[in-house]
mmCIF file of C-alpha atoms in Angstrom:
data_model
loop_
_atom_site.group_PDB
_atom_site.id
_atom_site.type_symbol
_atom_site.label_atom_id
_atom_site.label_comp_id
_atom_site.label_asym_id
_atom_site.label_seq_id
_atom_site.Cartn_x
_atom_site.Cartn_y
_atom_site.Cartn_z
ATOM 1 C CA MET L 1 17.229 -3.223 -4.315
ATOM 2 C CA ARG L 2 14.957 -6.248 -4.063
ATOM 3 C CA SER L 3 14.383 -8.057 -7.296
ATOM 4 C CA LYS L 4 11.036 -7.509 -8.999
ATOM 5 C CA THR L 5 11.289 -10.778 -10.909
ATOM 6 C CA THR L 6 9.815 -14.059 -9.733
ATOM 7 C CA PRO L 7 12.548 -16.657 -10.390
ATOM 8 C CA TYR L 8 11.679 -18.984 -7.531
ATOM 9 C CA PRO L 9 8.615 -20.251 -5.626
ATOM 10 C CA GLY L 10 7.517 -17.916 -2.884
ATOM 11 C CA CYS L 11 8.793 -14.699 -4.447
ATOM 12 C CA ARG L 12 5.317 -13.740 -5.624
ATOM 13 C CA LEU L 13 3.932 -14.455 -2.167
ATOM 14 C CA LYS L 14 6.477 -12.088 -0.627
ATOM 15 C CA LEU L 15 5.491 -9.444 -3.144
ATOM 16 C CA SER L 16 1.841 -9.992 -2.209
ATOM 17 C CA LEU L 17 2.685 -9.792 1.489
ATOM 18 C CA GLY L 18 4.776 -6.696 0.869
ATOM 19 C CA GLU L 19 1.957 -4.917 -0.932
ATOM 20 C CA MET L 20 -0.583 -6.085 1.625
ATOM 21 C CA MET L 21 1.443 -5.176 4.709
ATOM 22 C CA ASP L 22 4.124 -2.707 3.577
ATOM 23 C CA ILE L 23 7.114 -4.775 4.655
ATOM 24 C CA PRO L 24 10.112 -2.591 5.549
ATOM 25 C CA ASN L 25 13.059 -2.764 3.150
ATOM 26 C CA HIS L 26 16.013 -4.595 4.691
ATOM 27 C CA ASP L 27 18.220 -4.381 1.614
ATOM 28 C CA ARG L 28 20.223 -1.485 2.941
ATOM 29 C CA ASP L 29 23.722 -0.986 4.224
ATOM 30 C CA LYS L 30 24.739 0.551 7.492
ATOM 31 C CA SER L 31 25.285 3.944 5.901
ATOM 32 C CA ASP L 32 21.655 4.027 4.773
ATOM 33 C CA GLY L 33 20.357 3.621 8.273
ATOM 34 C CA GLY L 34 20.749 -0.119 8.779
ATOM 35 C CA ALA L 35 20.831 -0.870 12.483
ATOM 36 C CA ASP L 36 23.146 -3.154 14.379
ATOM 37 C CA ASN L 37 21.706 -2.819 17.839
ATOM 38 C CA VAL L 38 18.380 -3.959 19.142
ATOM 39 C CA GLY L 39 17.457 -0.524 20.356
ATOM 40 C CA GLU L 40 17.891 0.842 16.838
ATOM 41 C CA GLY L 41 16.241 -2.039 15.035
ATOM 42 C CA PRO L 42 12.666 -2.760 14.027
ATOM 43 C CA PRO L 43 9.829 -2.837 16.581
ATOM 44 C CA GLU L 44 9.994 -6.646 16.722
ATOM 45 C CA SER L 45 13.532 -6.499 18.131
ATOM 46 C CA SER L 46 12.574 -3.883 20.697
ATOM 47 C CA ALA L 47 9.640 -6.008 21.820
ATOM 48 C CA LEU L 48 11.887 -9.039 22.142
ATOM 49 C CA ALA L 49 14.459 -7.117 24.157
ATOM 50 C CA SER L 50 11.720 -5.781 26.431
ATOM 51 C CA LEU L 51 10.239 -9.222 27.003
ATOM 52 C CA LEU L 52 13.661 -10.650 27.774
ATOM 53 C CA ASP L 53 14.786 -7.780 29.996
ATOM 54 C CA PRO L 54 16.134 -9.499 33.146
ATOM 55 C CA SER L 55 14.556 -6.789 35.280
ATOM 56 C CA LYS L 56 11.124 -7.729 33.897
ATOM 57 C CA LEU L 57 11.376 -11.422 33.103
ATOM 58 C CA PRO L 58 13.138 -13.974 35.350
ATOM 59 C CA SER L 59 15.774 -16.115 33.672
ATOM 60 C CA SER L 60 14.413 -19.135 35.552
ATOM 61 C CA GLY L 61 11.702 -20.098 37.990
ATOM 62 C CA SER L 62 14.041 -19.779 40.954
ATOM 63 C CA ASP L 63 14.825 -16.191 40.030
ATOM 64 C CA ILE L 64 11.206 -15.181 40.471
ATOM 65 C CA MET L 65 11.790 -14.941 44.217
ATOM 66 C CA GLY L 66 14.191 -12.096 43.384
ATOM 67 C CA ASP L 67 13.826 -9.056 45.566
ATOM 68 C CA PHE L 68 10.272 -9.856 46.750
ATOM 69 C CA PRO L 69 10.399 -13.235 48.520
ATOM 70 C CA GLN L 70 7.157 -12.756 50.434
ATOM 71 C CA LYS L 71 5.053 -11.365 47.589
ATOM 72 C CA ALA L 72 6.411 -13.864 45.073
ATOM 73 C CA GLU L 73 5.477 -17.103 46.806
ATOM 74 C CA PRO L 74 4.526 -19.857 44.297
ATOM 75 C CA LEU L 75 1.120 -20.304 45.942
ATOM 76 C CA ASN L 76 0.373 -16.600 46.027
ATOM 77 C CA PRO L 77 -3.249 -16.273 44.756
ATOM 78 C CA ASN L 78 -2.609 -12.744 43.499
ATOM 79 C CA PRO L 79 -3.238 -12.878 39.718
ATOM 80 C CA ASP L 80 -0.588 -10.178 39.229
ATOM 81 C CA SER L 81 2.162 -12.126 40.966
ATOM 82 C CA ARG L 82 5.261 -12.956 38.955
ATOM 83 C CA TRP L 83 4.854 -16.655 39.715
ATOM 84 C CA ASN L 84 1.314 -16.656 38.343
ATOM 85 C CA THR L 85 2.488 -14.933 35.173
ATOM 86 C CA TYR L 86 5.381 -17.360 34.846
ATOM 87 C CA PHE L 87 3.128 -20.428 35.164
ATOM 88 C CA LYS L 88 0.570 -19.076 32.693
ATOM 89 C CA ASP L 89 3.310 -18.270 30.218
ATOM 90 C CA ASN L 90 4.654 -21.793 30.593
ATOM 91 C CA GLU L 91 1.248 -23.285 29.772
ATOM 92 C CA ILE L 92 1.143 -21.277 26.560
ATOM 93 C CA LEU L 93 4.762 -22.049 25.739
ATOM 94 C CA LEU L 94 4.321 -25.805 26.174
ATOM 95 C CA GLN L 95 1.343 -25.818 23.815
ATOM 96 C CA ILE L 96 3.255 -23.780 21.245
ATOM 97 C CA ASP L 97 6.250 -26.073 21.620
ATOM 98 C CA LYS L 98 4.192 -29.190 20.947
ATOM 99 C CA ASP L 99 2.615 -27.648 17.866
ATOM 100 C CA VAL L 100 5.699 -26.167 16.223
ATOM 101 C CA ARG L 101 7.785 -29.307 16.698
ATOM 102 C CA ARG L 102 5.396 -31.191 14.427
ATOM 103 C CA LEU L 103 5.111 -28.397 11.871
ATOM 104 C CA TYR L 104 5.245 -29.988 8.406
ATOM 105 C CA PRO L 105 6.766 -33.276 9.642
ATOM 106 C CA ASP L 106 7.250 -34.506 6.074
ATOM 107 C CA MET L 107 9.782 -31.711 5.488
ATOM 108 C CA ALA L 108 13.259 -31.563 7.001
ATOM 109 C CA PHE L 109 13.401 -27.782 6.782
ATOM 110 C CA PHE L 110 11.922 -26.885 10.167
ATOM 111 C CA GLN L 111 14.231 -29.333 11.977
ATOM 112 C CA CYS L 112 17.359 -27.887 10.350
ATOM 113 C CA PRO L 113 19.409 -25.099 11.962
ATOM 114 C CA THR L 114 18.898 -21.556 10.792
ATOM 115 C CA ASP L 115 21.846 -19.602 9.440
ATOM 116 C CA TYR L 116 20.721 -16.569 11.421
ATOM 117 C CA PRO L 117 19.954 -17.531 15.045
ATOM 118 C CA CYS L 118 18.929 -14.837 17.502
ATOM 119 C CA GLN L 119 22.253 -13.640 18.904
ATOM 120 C CA LEU L 120 20.473 -11.492 21.488
ATOM 121 C CA ILE L 121 19.345 -14.652 23.256
ATOM 122 C CA LEU L 122 22.216 -16.994 22.448
ATOM 123 C CA ASP L 123 24.973 -14.615 23.556
ATOM 124 C CA PRO L 124 26.032 -15.952 27.006
ATOM 125 C CA GLN L 125 26.905 -12.427 28.146
ATOM 126 C CA ASN L 126 23.220 -11.468 28.061
ATOM 127 C CA ASP L 127 22.239 -14.278 30.431
ATOM 128 C CA TYR L 128 18.863 -14.873 28.791
ATOM 129 C CA GLU L 129 17.089 -18.198 29.143
ATOM 130 C CA THR L 130 16.241 -19.770 25.792
ATOM 131 C CA LEU L 131 12.766 -21.149 25.233
ATOM 132 C CA ARG L 132 14.388 -24.528 24.610
ATOM 133 C CA ARG L 133 15.868 -24.486 28.116
ATOM 134 C CA ARG L 134 12.607 -23.280 29.630
ATOM 135 C CA VAL L 135 10.721 -26.196 28.077
ATOM 136 C CA GLU L 136 13.379 -28.684 29.178
ATOM 137 C CA GLN L 137 12.773 -27.627 32.773
ATOM 138 C CA THR L 138 9.325 -29.204 32.589
ATOM 139 C CA THR L 139 10.856 -32.703 32.671
ATOM 140 C CA LEU L 140 9.917 -34.813 35.675
ATOM 141 C CA LYS L 141 12.388 -36.944 37.581
ATOM 142 C CA ALA L 142 11.371 -40.602 37.844
ATOM 143 C CA GLN L 143 11.511 -42.323 41.246
ATOM 144 C CA ILE L 144 11.046 -45.945 42.253
ATOM 145 C CA VAL L 145 9.099 -46.582 45.467
ATOM 146 C CA ASN L 146 9.367 -49.981 47.216
ATOM 147 C CA ARG L 147 7.863 -51.134 50.511
ATOM 148 C CA ASN L 148 9.320 -54.156 52.326
ATOM 149 C CA ARG L 149 7.553 -56.498 54.771
ATOM 150 C CA SER L 150 8.546 -54.382 57.737
ATOM 151 C CA GLY L 151 6.688 -51.466 56.300
ATOM 152 C CA VAL L 152 9.825 -49.535 55.449
ATOM 153 C CA THR L 153 9.491 -47.463 52.297
ATOM 154 C CA ASN L 154 12.534 -47.063 50.084
ATOM 155 C CA VAL L 155 12.594 -44.322 47.488
ATOM 156 C CA SER L 156 15.312 -44.479 44.865
ATOM 157 C CA SER L 157 16.003 -42.201 41.964
ATOM 158 C CA PRO L 158 17.716 -43.928 39.058
ATOM 159 C CA GLY L 159 18.664 -40.617 37.528
ATOM 160 C CA LYS L 160 16.241 -41.013 34.666
ATOM 161 C CA SER L 161 13.749 -38.381 33.697
ATOM 162 C CA LEU L 162 10.382 -38.393 32.079
ATOM 163 C CA ASN L 163 10.989 -36.168 29.106
ATOM 164 C CA LEU L 164 7.994 -34.793 27.287
ATOM 165 C CA TYR L 165 10.042 -34.762 24.102
ATOM 166 C CA PRO L 166 12.413 -37.756 23.805
ATOM 167 C CA SER L 167 15.781 -36.780 22.369
ATOM 168 C CA ASN L 168 15.631 -39.567 19.815
ATOM 169 C CA GLU L 169 12.534 -38.010 18.249
ATOM 170 C CA TYR L 170 14.140 -34.681 17.394
ATOM 171 C CA ALA L 171 17.734 -33.935 16.514
ATOM 172 C CA VAL L 172 19.493 -32.127 19.358
ATOM 173 C CA LEU L 173 21.295 -29.099 17.999
ATOM 174 C CA PRO L 174 24.507 -27.862 19.629
ATOM 175 C CA CYS L 175 24.584 -24.774 21.813
ATOM 176 C CA GLY L 176 24.667 -21.537 19.897
ATOM 177 C CA THR L 177 22.340 -22.811 17.176
ATOM 178 C CA GLU L 178 18.592 -22.757 16.641
ATOM 179 C CA ALA L 179 16.305 -24.875 14.505
ATOM 180 C CA HIS L 180 13.821 -23.130 12.251
ATOM 181 C CA TRP L 181 10.956 -24.457 14.380
ATOM 182 C CA GLU L 182 12.491 -22.684 17.390
ATOM 183 C CA VAL L 183 12.334 -19.391 15.507
ATOM 184 C CA VAL L 184 8.655 -20.033 14.756
ATOM 185 C CA GLU L 185 8.141 -20.901 18.421
ATOM 186 C CA ARG L 186 9.626 -17.588 19.513
ATOM 187 C CA ILE L 187 7.468 -15.656 17.043
ATOM 188 C CA LEU L 188 4.313 -17.261 18.406
ATOM 189 C CA PHE L 189 5.340 -16.879 22.047
ATOM 190 C CA ILE L 190 6.120 -13.177 21.656
ATOM 191 C CA TYR L 191 2.857 -12.689 19.766
ATOM 192 C CA ALA L 192 1.004 -14.364 22.648
ATOM 193 C CA LYS L 193 2.730 -12.126 25.194
ATOM 194 C CA LEU L 194 1.981 -8.958 23.240
ATOM 195 C CA ASN L 195 -1.631 -9.969 22.528
ATOM 196 C CA PRO L 196 -2.969 -11.427 25.797
ATOM 197 C CA GLY L 197 -6.549 -11.043 24.617
ATOM 198 C CA ILE L 198 -6.071 -13.852 22.121
ATOM 199 C CA ALA L 199 -2.665 -15.230 23.212
ATOM 200 C CA TYR L 200 -2.061 -18.495 21.353
ATOM 201 C CA VAL L 201 -4.651 -20.792 19.805
ATOM 202 C CA GLN L 202 -3.829 -24.094 18.152
ATOM 203 C CA GLY L 203 -3.642 -23.576 14.423
ATOM 204 C CA MET L 204 -1.712 -20.324 14.492
ATOM 205 C CA ASN L 205 1.437 -22.367 13.907
ATOM 206 C CA GLU L 206 -0.029 -23.552 10.598
ATOM 207 C CA ILE L 207 -0.445 -19.934 9.497
ATOM 208 C CA VAL L 208 2.936 -18.604 10.552
ATOM 209 C CA GLY L 209 4.800 -21.649 9.160
ATOM 210 C CA PRO L 210 4.353 -20.935 5.428
ATOM 211 C CA ILE L 211 5.106 -17.241 5.918
ATOM 212 C CA TYR L 212 8.361 -17.977 7.722
ATOM 213 C CA TYR L 213 9.323 -20.656 5.194
ATOM 214 C CA THR L 214 8.859 -18.180 2.360
ATOM 215 C CA PHE L 215 11.191 -15.611 3.888
ATOM 216 C CA ALA L 216 13.744 -18.059 5.310
ATOM 217 C CA THR L 217 14.290 -19.895 2.007
ATOM 218 C CA ASP L 218 14.851 -16.788 -0.073
ATOM 219 C CA PRO L 219 18.061 -16.979 -2.146
ATOM 220 C CA ASN L 220 18.834 -13.420 -1.076
ATOM 221 C CA SER L 221 20.807 -13.609 2.184
ATOM 222 C CA GLN L 222 19.452 -10.251 3.356
ATOM 223 C CA TRP L 223 15.890 -11.551 3.113
ATOM 224 C CA LYS L 224 16.950 -14.633 5.073
ATOM 225 C CA GLU L 225 18.664 -12.601 7.745
ATOM 226 C CA HIS L 226 15.466 -10.685 8.490
ATOM 227 C CA ALA L 227 13.116 -13.664 8.082
ATOM 228 C CA GLU L 228 12.091 -13.700 11.742
ATOM 229 C CA ALA L 229 11.277 -9.990 11.936
ATOM 230 C CA ASP L 230 9.477 -9.964 8.583
ATOM 231 C CA THR L 231 7.478 -13.050 9.532
ATOM 232 C CA PHE L 232 6.470 -11.550 12.867
ATOM 233 C CA PHE L 233 5.400 -8.334 11.151
ATOM 234 C CA CYS L 234 3.379 -10.112 8.453
ATOM 235 C CA PHE L 235 1.838 -12.598 10.875
ATOM 236 C CA THR L 236 0.786 -9.831 13.258
ATOM 237 C CA ASN L 237 -0.847 -7.855 10.459
ATOM 238 C CA LEU L 238 -2.510 -10.933 8.993
ATOM 239 C CA MET L 239 -3.892 -11.870 12.409
ATOM 240 C CA SER L 240 -5.301 -8.371 12.794
ATOM 241 C CA GLU L 241 -7.611 -9.280 9.905
ATOM 242 C CA ASN L 242 -8.063 -12.950 10.759
ATOM 243 C CA ARG L 243 -8.001 -13.029 14.562
ATOM 244 C CA ASP L 244 -11.787 -13.190 14.995
ATOM 245 C CA ASN L 245 -11.646 -16.755 13.676
ATOM 246 C CA PHE L 246 -9.594 -17.719 16.733
ATOM 247 C CA ILE L 247 -11.715 -16.023 19.401
ATOM 248 C CA LYS L 248 -14.300 -18.491 20.649
ATOM 249 C CA SER L 249 -16.559 -15.850 22.176
ATOM 250 C CA LEU L 250 -17.015 -14.346 18.698
ATOM 251 C CA ASP L 251 -17.871 -17.621 16.950
ATOM 252 C CA ASP L 252 -21.560 -16.805 16.566
ATOM 253 C CA SER L 253 -21.140 -13.098 15.908
ATOM 254 C CA GLN L 254 -21.374 -11.472 12.504
ATOM 255 C CA CYS L 255 -17.577 -11.430 12.217
ATOM 256 C CA GLY L 256 -17.067 -14.897 13.706
ATOM 257 C CA ILE L 257 -16.106 -18.174 12.075
ATOM 258 C CA THR L 258 -19.668 -19.561 12.145
ATOM 259 C CA CYS L 259 -20.916 -16.770 9.899
ATOM 260 C CA LYS L 260 -18.068 -17.402 7.461
ATOM 261 C CA MET L 261 -18.761 -21.138 7.349
ATOM 262 C CA LEU L 262 -22.402 -20.464 6.577
ATOM 263 C CA SER L 263 -21.270 -18.072 3.845
ATOM 264 C CA VAL L 264 -19.676 -20.998 2.007
ATOM 265 C CA TYR L 265 -23.012 -22.837 1.894
ATOM 266 C CA SER L 266 -24.860 -19.642 1.040
ATOM 267 C CA MET L 267 -22.607 -19.121 -1.954
ATOM 268 C CA LEU L 268 -22.856 -22.796 -2.923
ATOM 269 C CA LYS L 269 -26.643 -22.501 -2.844
ATOM 270 C CA HIS L 270 -26.383 -19.615 -5.291
ATOM 271 C CA LYS L 271 -23.834 -21.301 -7.577
ATOM 272 C CA ASP L 272 -24.895 -24.975 -7.470
ATOM 273 C CA LEU L 273 -28.335 -25.548 -5.974
ATOM 274 C CA GLU L 274 -28.348 -29.298 -6.676
ATOM 275 C CA LEU L 275 -25.116 -29.894 -4.799
ATOM 276 C CA TYR L 276 -26.281 -27.680 -1.948
ATOM 277 C CA HIS L 277 -29.476 -29.713 -1.535
ATOM 278 C CA LYS L 278 -27.467 -32.948 -1.606
ATOM 279 C CA LEU L 279 -25.246 -31.843 1.263
ATOM 280 C CA GLU L 280 -28.247 -30.556 3.197
ATOM 281 C CA GLU L 281 -30.090 -33.821 2.606
ATOM 282 C CA GLN L 282 -27.178 -35.786 4.039
ATOM 283 C CA ASN L 283 -26.964 -33.359 6.962
ATOM 284 C CA ILE L 284 -23.347 -32.518 6.117
ATOM 285 C CA LYS L 285 -22.959 -29.239 7.935
ATOM 286 C CA PRO L 286 -20.299 -26.724 6.880
ATOM 287 C CA GLN L 287 -18.780 -26.926 10.361
ATOM 288 C CA TYR L 288 -17.656 -30.477 9.608
ATOM 289 C CA PHE L 289 -15.012 -29.393 7.117
ATOM 290 C CA THR L 290 -14.989 -25.643 6.394
ATOM 291 C CA PHE L 291 -13.882 -24.759 9.923
ATOM 292 C CA ARG L 292 -10.398 -26.056 9.168
ATOM 293 C CA TRP L 293 -10.440 -24.718 5.613
ATOM 294 C CA LEU L 294 -11.250 -21.161 6.697
ATOM 295 C CA THR L 295 -9.420 -20.912 10.006
ATOM 296 C CA LEU L 296 -6.131 -22.276 8.683
ATOM 297 C CA LEU L 297 -6.479 -20.667 5.239
ATOM 298 C CA LEU L 298 -6.332 -24.091 3.550
ATOM 299 C CA SER L 299 -2.811 -24.689 4.866
ATOM 300 C CA GLN L 300 -3.719 -28.235 5.946
ATOM 301 C CA GLU L 301 -5.403 -29.278 2.711
ATOM 302 C CA PHE L 302 -2.438 -29.016 0.347
ATOM 303 C CA LEU L 303 1.328 -29.392 0.215
ATOM 304 C CA LEU L 304 3.351 -26.366 1.297
ATOM 305 C CA PRO L 305 4.321 -25.224 -2.239
ATOM 306 C CA ASP L 306 0.638 -25.329 -3.193
ATOM 307 C CA VAL L 307 -0.322 -23.433 -0.043
ATOM 308 C CA ILE L 308 2.141 -20.707 -1.012
ATOM 309 C CA ARG L 309 0.575 -20.562 -4.474
ATOM 310 C CA ILE L 310 -2.924 -20.232 -2.991
ATOM 311 C CA TRP L 311 -1.830 -17.568 -0.530
ATOM 312 C CA ASP L 312 -0.132 -15.636 -3.305
ATOM 313 C CA THR L 313 -3.486 -15.301 -5.066
ATOM 314 C CA LEU L 314 -5.401 -14.836 -1.828
ATOM 315 C CA PHE L 315 -3.286 -12.044 -0.360
ATOM 316 C CA SER L 316 -3.036 -10.168 -3.645
ATOM 317 C CA ASP L 317 -6.836 -9.917 -3.819
ATOM 318 C CA GLN L 318 -8.307 -6.730 -2.370
ATOM 319 C CA ASP L 319 -11.156 -8.692 -0.791
ATOM 320 C CA ARG L 320 -8.950 -11.599 0.214
ATOM 321 C CA PHE L 321 -11.194 -13.315 2.729
ATOM 322 C CA HIS L 322 -14.203 -13.160 0.450
ATOM 323 C CA PHE L 323 -12.016 -14.754 -2.204
ATOM 324 C CA LEU L 324 -11.241 -17.517 0.306
ATOM 325 C CA ILE L 325 -14.984 -18.239 0.443
ATOM 326 C CA LEU L 326 -14.942 -18.451 -3.360
ATOM 327 C CA VAL L 327 -12.024 -20.893 -3.274
ATOM 328 C CA CYS L 328 -13.868 -23.112 -0.788
ATOM 329 C CA CYS L 329 -16.985 -23.032 -2.953
ATOM 330 C CA ALA L 330 -14.892 -23.874 -6.021
ATOM 331 C CA MET L 331 -13.397 -26.857 -4.192
ATOM 332 C CA LEU L 332 -16.904 -28.205 -3.570
ATOM 333 C CA ILE L 333 -18.107 -27.685 -7.127
ATOM 334 C CA LEU L 334 -15.022 -29.362 -8.612
ATOM 335 C CA ILE L 335 -15.886 -32.626 -6.826
ATOM 336 C CA ARG L 336 -19.665 -32.302 -7.268
ATOM 337 C CA ASP L 337 -19.954 -35.490 -9.356
ATOM 338 C CA SER L 338 -18.425 -37.574 -6.570
ATOM 339 C CA LEU L 339 -20.446 -35.813 -3.877
ATOM 340 C CA LEU L 340 -23.747 -36.299 -5.722
ATOM 341 C CA VAL L 341 -23.324 -40.090 -5.871
ATOM 342 C CA GLY L 342 -21.616 -40.622 -2.518
ATOM 343 C CA ASP L 343 -23.219 -41.403 0.815
ATOM 344 C CA PHE L 344 -22.530 -39.530 4.052
ATOM 345 C CA THR L 345 -19.402 -41.507 4.937
ATOM 346 C CA VAL L 346 -17.856 -41.289 1.479
ATOM 347 C CA ASN L 347 -18.588 -37.593 1.165
ATOM 348 C CA MET L 348 -17.177 -36.756 4.576
ATOM 349 C CA ARG L 349 -13.997 -38.586 3.636
ATOM 350 C CA LEU L 350 -13.781 -36.566 0.426
ATOM 351 C CA LEU L 351 -14.281 -33.271 2.213
ATOM 352 C CA GLN L 352 -11.842 -33.982 5.022
ATOM 353 C CA ASP L 353 -9.179 -35.362 2.681
ATOM 354 C CA TYR L 354 -9.628 -33.254 -0.422
ATOM 355 C CA PRO L 355 -8.749 -35.292 -3.542
ATOM 356 C CA ILE L 356 -7.769 -32.607 -6.068
ATOM 357 C CA SER L 357 -4.167 -31.411 -5.924
ATOM 358 C CA ASP L 358 -4.164 -29.222 -9.052
ATOM 359 C CA ILE L 359 -4.147 -25.767 -7.488
ATOM 360 C CA HIS L 360 -4.397 -24.010 -10.846
ATOM 361 C CA THR L 361 -7.730 -25.718 -11.534
ATOM 362 C CA ILE L 362 -9.111 -24.655 -8.154
ATOM 363 C CA LEU L 363 -7.981 -21.041 -8.465
ATOM 364 C CA THR L 364 -9.267 -20.814 -12.031
ATOM 365 C CA LYS L 365 -12.679 -22.037 -10.887
ATOM 366 C CA ALA L 366 -12.698 -19.576 -7.988
ATOM 367 C CA LYS L 367 -11.847 -16.724 -10.348
ATOM 368 C CA GLU L 368 -14.658 -17.850 -12.641
ATOM 369 C CA LEU L 369 -17.106 -17.756 -9.740
ATOM 370 C CA GLN L 370 -15.840 -14.306 -8.811
ATOM 371 C CA ASP L 371 -16.278 -12.967 -12.342
ATOM 372 C CA ASN L 372 -19.819 -14.353 -12.519
ATOM 373 C CA SER L 373 -20.901 -12.921 -9.188
#
């Protein structure tokens, strides 16, 4: 059975996520229904197997020609062509790849290999193309073009390539291994494929990162082993509540991010009228700083352990996203003295680089605002 104690950071967050999203119990042996094969595993594994089915997804660009050479021309304008799908997927994948590679750069964790790589993909017998290999195929070969006096053009290829991601910037892991950021990349890519209406939007990596870190660093090896599936499950359910923040067409709707940003100022007006008037007087609009606060659930404002602490409180609250508004309002009130004496430039710097790191103080203030509502 999973421990009900909280002996390490992140345990309480997992309990909050479990209560919020009803995480399946992986602490079981084979005799209790534990599954070995993908077909018998959780829905995440089935989705992955389906997406990587060679009959549905080419292992490389050249394989797209497959059995339909005339219908699968690269320049085929048909939006349903396999080439068109492949190119669109690559655009999404490249953006995800750029974002997850720089996930928490001050921590070594995401660059380190996971103890539980996806054997479904890494097993050479399955002949699946890894996302790492797919991204590497975007490199461009460099050529040198010279023209002599006679007008003859010489083109030489020195064998070098223009790599979007120089190997000296990121440690190259041996075959058969995966870095933690690659697991996060796969989670986001599969989510984008299964949810084409929203696909991938920059910032999603900052939400999935802390969730994955919490599961993948658990001292219980069974939690670690299922970190990818649990993260995908929790992220998908969290996005079902938070996805409107990432849909641009809904920005100005009642459920959009603009309405939520205005809610922060509306609450501030109710709780601290003087500070509200000061920000209005300086024309400091909530969009200037609360967009990042609300969309990324404060994951960019604090260190990862503090983010986990905030999310623990946030996700355990029945009205979690209203409580997020309270936390944002509390953050403003706690620096009111500095904001009241600062000019526009100073105040914008304070709001975009929040100075208080004591999470307990912020959460206590937010709870106080909630109790006095």
